[in-house]
Coordinates of C-alpha atoms and ligand atoms in Angstrom, one line a residue:
X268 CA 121.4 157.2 86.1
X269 CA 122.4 153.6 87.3
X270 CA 123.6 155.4 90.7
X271 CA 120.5 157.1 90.8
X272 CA 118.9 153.6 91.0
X273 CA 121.2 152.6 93.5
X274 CA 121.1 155.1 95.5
X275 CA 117.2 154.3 96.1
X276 CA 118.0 150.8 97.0
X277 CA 116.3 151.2 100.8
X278 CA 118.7 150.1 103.3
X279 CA 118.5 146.9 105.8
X280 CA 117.3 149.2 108.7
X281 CA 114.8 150.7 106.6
X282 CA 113.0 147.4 105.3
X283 CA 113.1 145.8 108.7
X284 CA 110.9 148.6 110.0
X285 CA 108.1 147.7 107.4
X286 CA 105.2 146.3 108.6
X287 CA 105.7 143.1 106.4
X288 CA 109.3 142.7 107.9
X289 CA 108.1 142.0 111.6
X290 CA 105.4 139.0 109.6
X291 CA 108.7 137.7 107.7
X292 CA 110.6 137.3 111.0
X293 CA 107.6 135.3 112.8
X294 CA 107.3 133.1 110.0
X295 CA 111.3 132.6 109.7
X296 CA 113.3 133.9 112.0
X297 CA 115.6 136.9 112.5
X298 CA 119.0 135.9 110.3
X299 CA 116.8 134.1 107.5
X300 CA 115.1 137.4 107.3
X301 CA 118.5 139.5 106.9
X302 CA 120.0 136.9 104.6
X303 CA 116.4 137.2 102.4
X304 CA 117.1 140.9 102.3
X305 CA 120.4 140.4 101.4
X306 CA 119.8 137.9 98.6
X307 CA 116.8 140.2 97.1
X308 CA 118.9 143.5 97.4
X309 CA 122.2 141.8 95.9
X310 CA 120.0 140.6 93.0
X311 CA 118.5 144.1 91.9
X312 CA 122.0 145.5 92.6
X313 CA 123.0 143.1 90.1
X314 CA 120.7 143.7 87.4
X315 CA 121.1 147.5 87.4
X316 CA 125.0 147.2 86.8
X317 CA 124.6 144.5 84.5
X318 CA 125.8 146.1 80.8
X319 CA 122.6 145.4 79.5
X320 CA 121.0 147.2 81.5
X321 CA 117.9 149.2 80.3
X322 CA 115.8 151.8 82.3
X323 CA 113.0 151.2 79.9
X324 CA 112.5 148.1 81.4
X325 CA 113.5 148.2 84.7
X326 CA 110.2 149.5 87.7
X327 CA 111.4 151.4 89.9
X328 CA 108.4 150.4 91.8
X329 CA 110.4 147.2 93.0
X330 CA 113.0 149.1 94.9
X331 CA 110.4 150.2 97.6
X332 CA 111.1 148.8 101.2
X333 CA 108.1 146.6 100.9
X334 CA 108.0 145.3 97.5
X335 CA 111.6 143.9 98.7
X336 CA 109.8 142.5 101.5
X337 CA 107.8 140.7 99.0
X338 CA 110.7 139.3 97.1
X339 CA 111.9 138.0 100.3
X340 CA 109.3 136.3 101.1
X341 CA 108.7 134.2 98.1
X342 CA 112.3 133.7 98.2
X343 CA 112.3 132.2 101.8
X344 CA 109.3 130.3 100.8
X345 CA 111.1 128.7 98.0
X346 CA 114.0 127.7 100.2
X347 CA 111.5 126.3 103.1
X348 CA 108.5 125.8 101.8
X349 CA 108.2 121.8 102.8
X350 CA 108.4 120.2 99.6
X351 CA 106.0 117.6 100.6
X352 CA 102.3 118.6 101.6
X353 CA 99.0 117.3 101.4
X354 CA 97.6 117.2 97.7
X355 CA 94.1 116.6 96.1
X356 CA 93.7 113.3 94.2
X357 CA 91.9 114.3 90.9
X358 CA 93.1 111.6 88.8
X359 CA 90.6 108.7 89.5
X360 CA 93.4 106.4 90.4
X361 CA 92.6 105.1 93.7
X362 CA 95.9 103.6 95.1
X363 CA 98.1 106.3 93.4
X364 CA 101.7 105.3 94.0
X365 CA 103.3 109.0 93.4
X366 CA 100.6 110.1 95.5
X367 CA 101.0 108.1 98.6
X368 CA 99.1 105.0 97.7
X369 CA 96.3 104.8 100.6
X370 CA 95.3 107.3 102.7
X371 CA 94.5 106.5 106.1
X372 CA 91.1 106.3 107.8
X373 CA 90.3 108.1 111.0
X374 CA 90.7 105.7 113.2
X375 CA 94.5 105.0 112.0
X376 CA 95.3 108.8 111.9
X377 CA 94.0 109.0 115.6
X378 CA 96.3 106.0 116.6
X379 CA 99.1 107.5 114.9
X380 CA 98.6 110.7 116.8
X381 CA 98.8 109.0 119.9
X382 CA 102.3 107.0 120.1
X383 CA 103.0 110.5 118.3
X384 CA 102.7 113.0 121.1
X385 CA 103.1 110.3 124.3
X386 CA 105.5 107.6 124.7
X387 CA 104.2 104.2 123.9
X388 CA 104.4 100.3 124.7
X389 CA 105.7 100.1 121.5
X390 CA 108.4 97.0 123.3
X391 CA 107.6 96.5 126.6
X392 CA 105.9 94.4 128.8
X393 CA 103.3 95.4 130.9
X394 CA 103.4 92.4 133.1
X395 CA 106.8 92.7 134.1
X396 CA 108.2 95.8 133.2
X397 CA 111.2 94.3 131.1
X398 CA 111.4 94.0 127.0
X399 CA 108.8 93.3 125.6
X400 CA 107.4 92.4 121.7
X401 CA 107.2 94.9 119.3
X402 CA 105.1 92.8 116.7
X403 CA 102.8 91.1 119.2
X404 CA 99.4 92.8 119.0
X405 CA 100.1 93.0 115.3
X406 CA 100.8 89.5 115.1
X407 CA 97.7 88.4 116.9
X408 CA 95.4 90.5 114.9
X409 CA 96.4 89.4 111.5
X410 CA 96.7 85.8 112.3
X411 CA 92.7 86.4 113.4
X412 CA 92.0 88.0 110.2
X413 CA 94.0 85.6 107.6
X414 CA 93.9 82.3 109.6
X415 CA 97.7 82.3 109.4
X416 CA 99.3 80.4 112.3
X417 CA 102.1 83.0 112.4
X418 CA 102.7 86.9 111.4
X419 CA 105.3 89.3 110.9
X420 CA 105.7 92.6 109.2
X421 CA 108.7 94.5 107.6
X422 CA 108.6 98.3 105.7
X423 CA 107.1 97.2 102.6
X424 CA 106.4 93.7 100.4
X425 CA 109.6 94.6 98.6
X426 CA 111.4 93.7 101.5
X427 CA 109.0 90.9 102.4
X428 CA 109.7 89.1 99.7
X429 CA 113.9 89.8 100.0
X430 CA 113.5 88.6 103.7
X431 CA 111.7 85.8 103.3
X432 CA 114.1 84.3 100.3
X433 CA 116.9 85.7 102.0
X434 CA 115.8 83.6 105.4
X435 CA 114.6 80.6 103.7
X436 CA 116.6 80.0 100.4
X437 CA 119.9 81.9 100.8
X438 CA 122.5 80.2 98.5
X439 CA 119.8 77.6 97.0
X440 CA 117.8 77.6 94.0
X441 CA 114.1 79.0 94.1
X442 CA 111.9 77.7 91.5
X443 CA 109.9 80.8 89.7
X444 CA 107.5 80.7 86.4
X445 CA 108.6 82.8 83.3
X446 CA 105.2 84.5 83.7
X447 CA 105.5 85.5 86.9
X448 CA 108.8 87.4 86.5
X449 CA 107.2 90.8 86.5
X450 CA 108.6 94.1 87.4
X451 CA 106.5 96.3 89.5
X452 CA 106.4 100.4 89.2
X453 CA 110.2 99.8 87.5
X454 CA 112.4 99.5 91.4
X455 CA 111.0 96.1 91.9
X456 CA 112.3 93.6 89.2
X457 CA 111.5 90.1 90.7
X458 CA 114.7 88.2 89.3
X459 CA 116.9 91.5 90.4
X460 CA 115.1 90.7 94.1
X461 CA 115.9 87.6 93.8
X462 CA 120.0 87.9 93.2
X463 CA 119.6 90.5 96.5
X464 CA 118.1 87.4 98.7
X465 CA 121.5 85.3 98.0
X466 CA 119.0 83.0 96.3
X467 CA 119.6 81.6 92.9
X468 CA 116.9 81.8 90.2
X469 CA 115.9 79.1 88.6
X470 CA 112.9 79.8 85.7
X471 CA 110.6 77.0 84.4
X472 CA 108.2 77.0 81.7
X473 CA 106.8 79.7 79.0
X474 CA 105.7 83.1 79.3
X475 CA 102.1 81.7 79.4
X476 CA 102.3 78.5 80.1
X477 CA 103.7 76.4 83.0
X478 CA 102.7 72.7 84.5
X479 CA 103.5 71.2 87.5
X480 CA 105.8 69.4 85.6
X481 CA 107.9 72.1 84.9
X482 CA 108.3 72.7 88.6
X483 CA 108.7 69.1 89.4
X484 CA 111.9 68.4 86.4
X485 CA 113.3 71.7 88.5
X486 CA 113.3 70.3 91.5
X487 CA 116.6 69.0 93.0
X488 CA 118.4 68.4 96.3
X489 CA 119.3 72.5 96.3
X490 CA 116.0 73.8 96.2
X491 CA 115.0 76.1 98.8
X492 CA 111.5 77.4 97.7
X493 CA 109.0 77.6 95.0
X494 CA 108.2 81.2 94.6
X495 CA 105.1 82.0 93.3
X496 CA 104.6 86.1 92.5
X497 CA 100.6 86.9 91.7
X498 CA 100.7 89.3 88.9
X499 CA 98.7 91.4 90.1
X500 CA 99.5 94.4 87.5
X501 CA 99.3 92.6 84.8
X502 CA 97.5 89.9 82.7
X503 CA 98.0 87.2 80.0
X504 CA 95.2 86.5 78.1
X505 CA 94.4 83.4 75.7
X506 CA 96.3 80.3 75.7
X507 CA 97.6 80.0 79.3
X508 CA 98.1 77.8 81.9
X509 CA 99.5 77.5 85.4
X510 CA 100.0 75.6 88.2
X511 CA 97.0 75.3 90.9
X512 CA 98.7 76.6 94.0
X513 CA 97.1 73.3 96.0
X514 CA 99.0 71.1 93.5
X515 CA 102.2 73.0 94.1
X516 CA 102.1 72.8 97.8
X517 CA 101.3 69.4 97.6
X518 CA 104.7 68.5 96.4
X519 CA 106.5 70.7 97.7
X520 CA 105.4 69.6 100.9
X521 CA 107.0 65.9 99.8
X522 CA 109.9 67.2 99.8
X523 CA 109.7 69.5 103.0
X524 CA 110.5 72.9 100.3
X525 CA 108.3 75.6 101.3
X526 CA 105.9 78.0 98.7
X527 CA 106.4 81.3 99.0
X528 CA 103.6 83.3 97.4
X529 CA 104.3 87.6 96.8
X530 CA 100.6 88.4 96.7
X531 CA 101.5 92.0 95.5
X532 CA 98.2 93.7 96.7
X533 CA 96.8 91.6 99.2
X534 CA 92.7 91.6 99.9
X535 CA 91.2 90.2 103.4
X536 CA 88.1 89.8 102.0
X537 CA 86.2 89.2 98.6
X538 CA 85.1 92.2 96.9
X539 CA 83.2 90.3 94.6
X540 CA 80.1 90.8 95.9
X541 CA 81.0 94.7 95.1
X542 CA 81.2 94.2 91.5
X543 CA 85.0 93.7 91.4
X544 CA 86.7 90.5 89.7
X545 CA 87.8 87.8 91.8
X546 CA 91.0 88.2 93.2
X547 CA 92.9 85.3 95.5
X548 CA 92.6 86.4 99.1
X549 CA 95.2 86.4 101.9
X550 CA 92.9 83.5 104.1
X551 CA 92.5 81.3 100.3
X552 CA 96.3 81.6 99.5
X553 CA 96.9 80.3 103.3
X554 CA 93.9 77.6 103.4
X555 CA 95.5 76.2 99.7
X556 CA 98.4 75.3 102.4
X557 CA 101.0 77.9 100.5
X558 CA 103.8 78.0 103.8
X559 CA 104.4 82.1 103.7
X560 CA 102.2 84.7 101.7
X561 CA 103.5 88.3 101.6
X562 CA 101.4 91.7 100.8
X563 CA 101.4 95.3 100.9
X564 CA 99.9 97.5 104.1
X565 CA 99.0 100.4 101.9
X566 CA 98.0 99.1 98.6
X567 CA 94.4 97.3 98.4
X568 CA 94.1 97.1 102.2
X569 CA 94.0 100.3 102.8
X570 CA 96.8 101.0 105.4
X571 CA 100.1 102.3 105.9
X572 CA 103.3 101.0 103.9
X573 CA 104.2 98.2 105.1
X574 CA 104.9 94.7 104.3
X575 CA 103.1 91.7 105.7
X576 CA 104.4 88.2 106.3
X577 CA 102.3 85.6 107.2
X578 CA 102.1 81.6 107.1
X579 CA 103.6 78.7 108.5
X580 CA 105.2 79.7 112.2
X581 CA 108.4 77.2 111.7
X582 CA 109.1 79.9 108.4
X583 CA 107.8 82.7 110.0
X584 CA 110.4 82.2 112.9
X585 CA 113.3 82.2 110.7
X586 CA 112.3 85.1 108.9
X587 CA 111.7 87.0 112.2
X588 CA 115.3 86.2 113.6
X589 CA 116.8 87.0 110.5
X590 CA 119.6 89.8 110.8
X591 CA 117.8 91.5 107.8
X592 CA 114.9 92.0 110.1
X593 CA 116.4 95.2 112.0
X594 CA 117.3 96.7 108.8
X595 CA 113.8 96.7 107.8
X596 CA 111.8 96.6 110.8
X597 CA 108.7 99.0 110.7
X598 CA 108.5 102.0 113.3
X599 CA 105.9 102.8 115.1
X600 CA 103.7 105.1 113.2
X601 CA 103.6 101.5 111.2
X602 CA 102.7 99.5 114.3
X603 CA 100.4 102.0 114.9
X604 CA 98.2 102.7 111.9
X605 CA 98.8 98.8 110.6
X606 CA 96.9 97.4 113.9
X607 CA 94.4 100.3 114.1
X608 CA 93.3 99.3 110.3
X609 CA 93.4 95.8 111.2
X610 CA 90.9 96.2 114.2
X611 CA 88.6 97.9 111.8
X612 CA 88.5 94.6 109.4
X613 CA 87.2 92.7 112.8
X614 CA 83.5 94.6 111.2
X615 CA 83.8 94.4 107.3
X616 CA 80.9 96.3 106.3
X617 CA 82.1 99.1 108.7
X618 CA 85.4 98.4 107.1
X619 CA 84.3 99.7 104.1
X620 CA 82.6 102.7 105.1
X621 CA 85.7 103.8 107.1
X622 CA 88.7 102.7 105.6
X623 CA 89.3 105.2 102.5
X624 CA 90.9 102.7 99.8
X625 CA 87.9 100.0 100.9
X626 CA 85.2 102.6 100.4
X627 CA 86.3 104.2 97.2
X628 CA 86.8 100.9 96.0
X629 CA 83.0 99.8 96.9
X630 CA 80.5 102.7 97.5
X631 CA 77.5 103.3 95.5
X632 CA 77.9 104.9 92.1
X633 CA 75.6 107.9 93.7
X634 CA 78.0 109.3 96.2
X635 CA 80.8 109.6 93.7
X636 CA 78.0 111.9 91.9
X637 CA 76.7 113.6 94.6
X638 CA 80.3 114.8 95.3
X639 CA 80.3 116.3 91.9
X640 CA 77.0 117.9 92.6
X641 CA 78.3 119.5 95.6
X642 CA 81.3 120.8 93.9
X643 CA 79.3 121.9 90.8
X644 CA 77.1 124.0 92.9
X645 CA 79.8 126.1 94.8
X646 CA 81.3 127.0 91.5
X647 CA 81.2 130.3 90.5
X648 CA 80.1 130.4 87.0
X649 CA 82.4 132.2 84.7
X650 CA 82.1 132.5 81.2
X651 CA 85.3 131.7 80.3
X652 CA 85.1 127.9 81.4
X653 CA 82.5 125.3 80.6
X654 CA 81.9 123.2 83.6
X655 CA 79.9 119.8 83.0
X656 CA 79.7 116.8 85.1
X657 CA 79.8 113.5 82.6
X658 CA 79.6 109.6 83.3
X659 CA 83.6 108.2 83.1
X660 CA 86.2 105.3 84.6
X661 CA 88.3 105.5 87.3
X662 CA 91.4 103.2 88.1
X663 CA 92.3 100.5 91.0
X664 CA 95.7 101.5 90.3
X665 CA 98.5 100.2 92.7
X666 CA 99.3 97.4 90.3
X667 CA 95.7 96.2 91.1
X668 CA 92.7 94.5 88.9
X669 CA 95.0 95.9 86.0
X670 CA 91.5 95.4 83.8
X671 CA 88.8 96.9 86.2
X672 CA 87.3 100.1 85.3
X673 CA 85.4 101.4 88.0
X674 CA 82.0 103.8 87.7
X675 CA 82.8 107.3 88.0
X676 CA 81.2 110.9 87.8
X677 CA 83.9 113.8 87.2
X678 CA 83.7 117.3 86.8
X679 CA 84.5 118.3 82.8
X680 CA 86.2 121.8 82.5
X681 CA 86.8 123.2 79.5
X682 CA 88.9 126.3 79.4
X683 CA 88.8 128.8 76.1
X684 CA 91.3 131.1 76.5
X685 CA 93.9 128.9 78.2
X686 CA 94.9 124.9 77.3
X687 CA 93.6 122.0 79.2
X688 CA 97.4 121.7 80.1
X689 CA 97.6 125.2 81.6
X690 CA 95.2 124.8 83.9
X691 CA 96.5 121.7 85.0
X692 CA 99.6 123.1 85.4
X693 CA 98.0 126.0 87.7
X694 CA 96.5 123.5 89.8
X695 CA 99.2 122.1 90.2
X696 CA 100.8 124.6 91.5
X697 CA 98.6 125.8 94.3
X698 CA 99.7 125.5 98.3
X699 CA 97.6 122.5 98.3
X700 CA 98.4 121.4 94.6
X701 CA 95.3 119.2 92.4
X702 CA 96.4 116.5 90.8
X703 CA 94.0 115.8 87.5
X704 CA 93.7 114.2 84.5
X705 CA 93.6 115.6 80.8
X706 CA 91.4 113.8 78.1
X707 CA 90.4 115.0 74.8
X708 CA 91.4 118.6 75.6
X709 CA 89.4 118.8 78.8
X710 CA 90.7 118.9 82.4
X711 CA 89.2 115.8 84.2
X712 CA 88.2 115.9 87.7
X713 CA 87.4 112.6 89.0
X714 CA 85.3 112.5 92.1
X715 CA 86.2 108.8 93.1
X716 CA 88.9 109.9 94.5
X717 CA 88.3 113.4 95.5
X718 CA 87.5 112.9 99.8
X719 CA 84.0 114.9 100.8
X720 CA 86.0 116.6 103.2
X721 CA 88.2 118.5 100.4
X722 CA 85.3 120.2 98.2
X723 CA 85.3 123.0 99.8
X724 CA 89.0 123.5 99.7
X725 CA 89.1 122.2 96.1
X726 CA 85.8 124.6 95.5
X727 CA 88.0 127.7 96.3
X728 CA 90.9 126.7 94.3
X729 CA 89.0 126.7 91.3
X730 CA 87.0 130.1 91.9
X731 CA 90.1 131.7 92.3
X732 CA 91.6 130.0 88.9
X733 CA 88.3 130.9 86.7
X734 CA 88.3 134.6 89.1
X735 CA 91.6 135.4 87.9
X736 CA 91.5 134.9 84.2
X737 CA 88.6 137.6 84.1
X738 CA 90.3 139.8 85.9
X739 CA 93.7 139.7 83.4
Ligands
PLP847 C1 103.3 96.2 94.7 C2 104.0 94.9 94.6 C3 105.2 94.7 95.2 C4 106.0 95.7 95.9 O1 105.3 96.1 97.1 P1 105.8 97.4 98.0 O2 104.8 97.4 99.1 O3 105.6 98.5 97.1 O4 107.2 97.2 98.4 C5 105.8 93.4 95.1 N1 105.2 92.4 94.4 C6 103.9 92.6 93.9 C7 103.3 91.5 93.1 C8 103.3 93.8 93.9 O5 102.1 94.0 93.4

């Protein structure tokens, strides 16, 4: 019997002239084709001389030409499919580190596009032809925007911060508070940074306290820095104290030391007014007279990844002719989408209608729920899901106003006949996958940070999810 089955195995010949075959090939090529046949054909061969074999079980319905064809292709998918794509952000966490922290506005997508498909000025000089800059226009445009009077930028504010001790306090000590030796997302441990610069840490006063004291009986002639690191994901509540950055500077200006502040997720501008707590901005951390400030492109401000230097140009030079600097200099894309945001800034309140993280972060309660209404009504109703759209919180994230919960609408849905956790899952697993939340048995949709331009997609994903239970 076993021969039997083997016997119907179609041959190669035979499956390429399906229909399906000629598909396979233009979405592969020839050879992966062959080699998917071979694979898919080897494997059935396999299980029918396997001991344990059972006819019972086994379709013979799978040995056609194009139900091979089939196999082949979800076994060529699984070897190429790109394991990276686009996903939608259902979570409510705006600057979703696993997710890709900001998405970019349109404006920066177009610039990216361009240096993308066309060669760029990315280092020349247009006046005379030779080398030229590659942080120039960058440079200019963030000095405008945080009143620094010098700028550079490296791949992310994990390597700021190693740069800028590595440049500026390389075999000296750098003076850091007890509370502000965080870790961040668990591959960014300050002290462990730290050792990397070459600089040697020295830590002054108590978890939740430190005085300007502290730094001052620290101070000796082997200082290099005072490192200040805003704990940004994080807060101590109660009996606290620290060190006005004014005071700090002050003295360590005395004694010609710089401060180096990691502002973690650096704002531009106060989003007070937008009901968010206050936060230190870039301009206040350089008009306190703090010598270099580093942030993140892609975390609060709304760009790509990227790390931003900026402050005092004698430090800023040092950092820039660092050897370190080539081993984390930012590419082009960077340059590209970085000063693209950055023009936007120039008009804040357009800022925050066009720059993705900015706009989630301030718009009006009302959009968030007439995205829900929009996805509520192309819904399919199906009885085997309840489907409610309810008042909720979403996230900063990103390490960011740890303590803020922002006004949210979400879509509620309540499965019967499957857990909250299987149609997660499902979602999950779609070509573009949907990343949600699960609370109290129901699957959480939060609109915040669903974009208006992927309800319709996200729309069809779900009708297909409540179509196919009915139909099992
Ligand atoms: C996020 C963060 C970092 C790390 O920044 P990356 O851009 O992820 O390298 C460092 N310090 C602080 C305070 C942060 O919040």
């Amino acid at each position: 019997m076993q021969k039997e089955y083997l016997k119907s195995i179609p041959s190669v010949n035979d499956i390429l002239a399906e229909k399906l075959a000629e598909k396979i090939k233009n979405d592969y090529s020839r050879s992966d084709l062959i080699e998917g046949i071979r694979a898919v054909t080897e494997k059935i061969r396999g299980e029918i001389l396997a001991d344990d074999f059972n006819e019972d079980n086994f379709e013979s319905s799978r040995l056609s030409a194009e139900s091979i064809l089939f196999e082949v292709d979800k076994y060529l998918k699984n070897i190429y499919q790109p394991k990276m794509t686009a996903a939608i952000n259902a979570t409510g966490v705006i600057i979703h580190t696993n997710l890709g922290r900001s998405i970019l506005s349109k404006k920066a997508v177009e610039a990216v596009q361009e240096v993308a498909e066309h060669y760029s000025t990315l280092e020349i000089d247009r006046e005379s032809g030779e080398r030229g800059h590659r942080y120039q226009a960058l440079q200019d445009s963030i000095k405008k925007l945080t009143g620094a009077e010098a700028a550079v930028v490296v791949n992310n504010n994990a390597g700021a911060v190693t740069i800028a001790l590595a440049a500026l306090a390389a075999g000296r000590e750098v003076v850091i508070s007890r509370g502000e030796l965080v870790e961040i997302g668990g591959s960014f441990r300050v002290p462990e940074v730290m050792e990397q610069s070459g600089a040697d840490l020295v830590e002054v006063g108590a978890t939740n306290k430190v005085y300007l004291k502290d730094y001052i009986n620290a101070y000796n002639e082997n200082t290099g820095a005072f490192l200040k690191v805003h704990t940004s994901n994080y807060r101590i509540m109660g009996f606290t104290e620290m060190v006005d950055a004014a005071e700090l500077t002050e003295f360590a200006h005395k004694k010609d030391i710089p401060v180096i502040e990691d502002l973690g997720s650096g704002i531009l501008f106060d989003l007070q007014e937008y009901g968010l707590s206050y936060e230190p901005t870039v301009k206040e951390c350089i008009k306190d007279d703090i010598d270099i400030v580093t942030f993140s492109g892609d975390k609060l401000l709304g760009g790509p990844q990227a790390g931003i230097i900026v402050g005092k140009k004698k430090y800023i030079d040092q950092i820039e002719y660092h050897p370190l600097m080539r081993a984390l200099r930012v590419d082009k894309f960077t340059i590209a989408a970085l000063e693209a945001t950055l023009k936007q800034y120039r008009d804040f309140e357009k800022a925050i209608k066009e720059i993705p993280t900015l706009k989630m972060l301030t718009e009006d309660e009302s959009e968030v729920k007439h995205r829900a209404e929009k996805l509520l009504n192309l819904l399919k109703k199906s009885k085997f899901y309840k489907l409610e759209i309810t008042k909720d919180t979403a996230k900063v994230g990103g390490g960011a106003y740890p303590l803020i919960d922002i006004n949210t609408f979400v879509l509620k849905i309540d499965p019967d006949q499957i857990s909250a956790e299987e149609f997660a899952y499902n979602l999950r697993q779609q070509d573009v996958p949907v990343f949600s939340r699960i609370s109290e048995g129901s699957v959480i949709l939060d609109m915040k940070t669903i974009q208006e331009k992927e309800i319709d997609q996200l729309a069809e994903i779900l009708n297909d999810n409540f179509w196919r239970k009915e139909n099992e």
